[in-house]
XYZ file of C-alpha atoms in Angstrom:
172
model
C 156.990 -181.182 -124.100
C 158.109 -178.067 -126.098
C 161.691 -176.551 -125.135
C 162.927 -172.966 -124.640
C 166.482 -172.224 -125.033
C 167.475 -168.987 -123.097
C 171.098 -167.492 -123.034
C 172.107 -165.380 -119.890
C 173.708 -162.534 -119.264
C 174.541 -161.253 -115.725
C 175.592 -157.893 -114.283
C 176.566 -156.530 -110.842
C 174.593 -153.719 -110.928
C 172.205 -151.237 -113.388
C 175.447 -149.010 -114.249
C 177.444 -151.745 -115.448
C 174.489 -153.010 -117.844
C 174.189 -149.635 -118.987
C 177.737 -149.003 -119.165
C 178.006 -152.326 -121.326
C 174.416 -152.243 -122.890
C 175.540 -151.215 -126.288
C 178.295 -153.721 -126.717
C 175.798 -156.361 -125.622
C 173.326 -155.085 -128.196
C 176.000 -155.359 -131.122
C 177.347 -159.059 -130.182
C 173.228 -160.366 -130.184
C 172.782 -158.298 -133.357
C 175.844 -160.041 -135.648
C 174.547 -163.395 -133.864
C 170.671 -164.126 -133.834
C 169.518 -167.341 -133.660
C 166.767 -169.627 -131.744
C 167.796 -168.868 -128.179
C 166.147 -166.072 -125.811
C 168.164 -163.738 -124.343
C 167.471 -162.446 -120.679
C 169.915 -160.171 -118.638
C 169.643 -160.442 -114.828
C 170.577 -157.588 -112.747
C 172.621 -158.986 -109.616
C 172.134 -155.732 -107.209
C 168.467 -155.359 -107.316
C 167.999 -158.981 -108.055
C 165.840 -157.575 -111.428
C 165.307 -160.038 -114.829
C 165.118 -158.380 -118.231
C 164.040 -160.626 -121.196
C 165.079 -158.866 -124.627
C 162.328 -159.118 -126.483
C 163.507 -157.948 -129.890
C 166.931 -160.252 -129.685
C 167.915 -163.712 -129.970
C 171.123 -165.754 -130.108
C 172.904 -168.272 -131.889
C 173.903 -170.826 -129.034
C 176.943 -171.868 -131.104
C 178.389 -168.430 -131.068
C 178.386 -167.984 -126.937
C 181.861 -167.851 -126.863
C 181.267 -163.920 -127.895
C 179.266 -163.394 -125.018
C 181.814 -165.203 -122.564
C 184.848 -163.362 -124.305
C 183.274 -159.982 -123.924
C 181.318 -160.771 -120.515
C 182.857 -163.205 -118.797
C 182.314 -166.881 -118.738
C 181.313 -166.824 -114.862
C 178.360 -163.916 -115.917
C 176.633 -166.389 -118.969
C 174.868 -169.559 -118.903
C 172.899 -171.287 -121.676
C 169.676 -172.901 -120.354
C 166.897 -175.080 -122.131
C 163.924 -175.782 -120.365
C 160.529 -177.292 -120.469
C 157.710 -175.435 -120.983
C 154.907 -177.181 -119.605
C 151.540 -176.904 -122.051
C 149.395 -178.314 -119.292
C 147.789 -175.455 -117.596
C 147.025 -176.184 -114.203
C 144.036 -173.610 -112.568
C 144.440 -174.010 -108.653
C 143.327 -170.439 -107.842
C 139.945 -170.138 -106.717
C 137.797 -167.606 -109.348
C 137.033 -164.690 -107.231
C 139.514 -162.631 -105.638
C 139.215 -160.790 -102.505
C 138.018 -156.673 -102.714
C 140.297 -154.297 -101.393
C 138.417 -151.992 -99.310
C 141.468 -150.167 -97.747
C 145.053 -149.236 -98.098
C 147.502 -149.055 -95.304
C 151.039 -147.993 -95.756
C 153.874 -150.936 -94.445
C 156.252 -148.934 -91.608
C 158.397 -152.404 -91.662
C 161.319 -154.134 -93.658
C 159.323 -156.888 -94.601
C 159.610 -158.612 -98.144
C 157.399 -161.301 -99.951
C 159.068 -164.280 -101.100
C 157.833 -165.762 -104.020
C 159.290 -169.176 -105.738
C 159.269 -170.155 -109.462
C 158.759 -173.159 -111.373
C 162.328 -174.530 -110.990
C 162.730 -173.981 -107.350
C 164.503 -170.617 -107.354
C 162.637 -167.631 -104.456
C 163.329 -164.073 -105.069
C 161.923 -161.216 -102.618
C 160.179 -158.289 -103.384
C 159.592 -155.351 -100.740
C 156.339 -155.139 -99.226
C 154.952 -151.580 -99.835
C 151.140 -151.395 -98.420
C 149.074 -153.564 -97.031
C 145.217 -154.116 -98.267
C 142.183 -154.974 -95.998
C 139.781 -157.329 -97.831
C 136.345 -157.617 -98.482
C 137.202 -160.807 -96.812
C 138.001 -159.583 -93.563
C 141.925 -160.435 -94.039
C 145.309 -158.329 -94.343
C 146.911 -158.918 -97.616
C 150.449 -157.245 -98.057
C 150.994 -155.842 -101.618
C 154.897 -155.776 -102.909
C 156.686 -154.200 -105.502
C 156.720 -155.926 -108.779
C 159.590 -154.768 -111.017
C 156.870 -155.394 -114.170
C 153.960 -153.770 -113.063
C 154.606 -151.962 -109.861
C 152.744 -153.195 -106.922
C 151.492 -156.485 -107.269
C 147.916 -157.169 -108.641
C 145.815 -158.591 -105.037
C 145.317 -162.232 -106.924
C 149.682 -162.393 -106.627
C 149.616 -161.128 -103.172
C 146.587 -164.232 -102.117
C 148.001 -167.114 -103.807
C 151.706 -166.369 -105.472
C 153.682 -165.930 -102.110
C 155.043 -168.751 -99.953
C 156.052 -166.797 -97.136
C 157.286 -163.414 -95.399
C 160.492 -162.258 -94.056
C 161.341 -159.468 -92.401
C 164.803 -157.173 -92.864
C 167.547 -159.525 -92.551
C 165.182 -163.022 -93.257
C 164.189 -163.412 -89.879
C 161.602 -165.877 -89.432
C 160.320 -167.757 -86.766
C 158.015 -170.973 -87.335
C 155.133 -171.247 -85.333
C 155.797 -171.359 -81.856
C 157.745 -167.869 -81.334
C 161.363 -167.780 -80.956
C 164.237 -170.056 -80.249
C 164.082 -169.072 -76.373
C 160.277 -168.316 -76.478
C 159.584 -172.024 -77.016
């Protein structure tokens, strides 16, 4: 299996990346190499890939001199070449929008385990006679509906309240 090797840069928030973007843009510019670099935005729990930089991974003590060595990490991983098609082919219609009056966010998990949330914004009714809630994608927006069907594992509302099936604690 083919290998991607990804340097990391953390921030605590959007101010302090733009604060320190041009430093950071400097460092990966006297250092390319073979790695990608991503910065991940701590506050709004955002990922940034930097498309037109890479990085030399024998050179990261720049980055952890001018960063901190708690806010980069070096990473390879596998990229798998198997694709694996477990969607079905058609996706519902949406045949109505409803606006979301809760705190309730999607949770989504990636390929190595980690879940991130995303706010639910609307809600669509389906040509299949179901209630799909559409979130806020930090790419595109709201989430296409085939991401809303099949990419989320699960729901939570404001402050990751969840009960399994059953109710409550003192319900059951």
């Amino acid at each position: 299996m083919a290998k991607v090797k990804e340097v990391w840069v953390r921030f605590s928030d959007t101010e302090t990346y733009f604060e320190k973007e041009g430093e950071l843009h400097s460092i990966l510019a006297n250092a390319s190499g073979d790695c990608v670099v991503k910065v991940y935005i701590e506050n709004i729990r955002s990922c940034k890939e930097l498309h037109d930089w890479s990085f030399d991974k024998e050179q990261l003590s720049l980055l952890t001199d001018a960063f901190g060595e708690e806010n980069v990490r070096y990473r390879e991983r596998e990229i798998k070449k198997e694709i694996k098609w477990s969607r079905p082919t058609e996706v519902p219609k949406i045949k109505q929008l409803l606006p979301c009056m809760h705190d309730m966010y999607a949770v989504m998990r990636d390929d190595e385990g980690y879940s991130y949330k995303c706010k639910v914004l609307m809600y669509g009714l389906c040509s299949d006679g179901k209630v799909y809630p559409l979130y806020f994608d930090h790419e595109l927006g709201i989430s296409p509906l085939d991401e809303a069907v099949y990419d989320v594992c699960k729901y939570e509302l404001e402050g990751g309240e969840i009960w399994p099936e059953g109710g409550k604690p003192d319900e059951q």
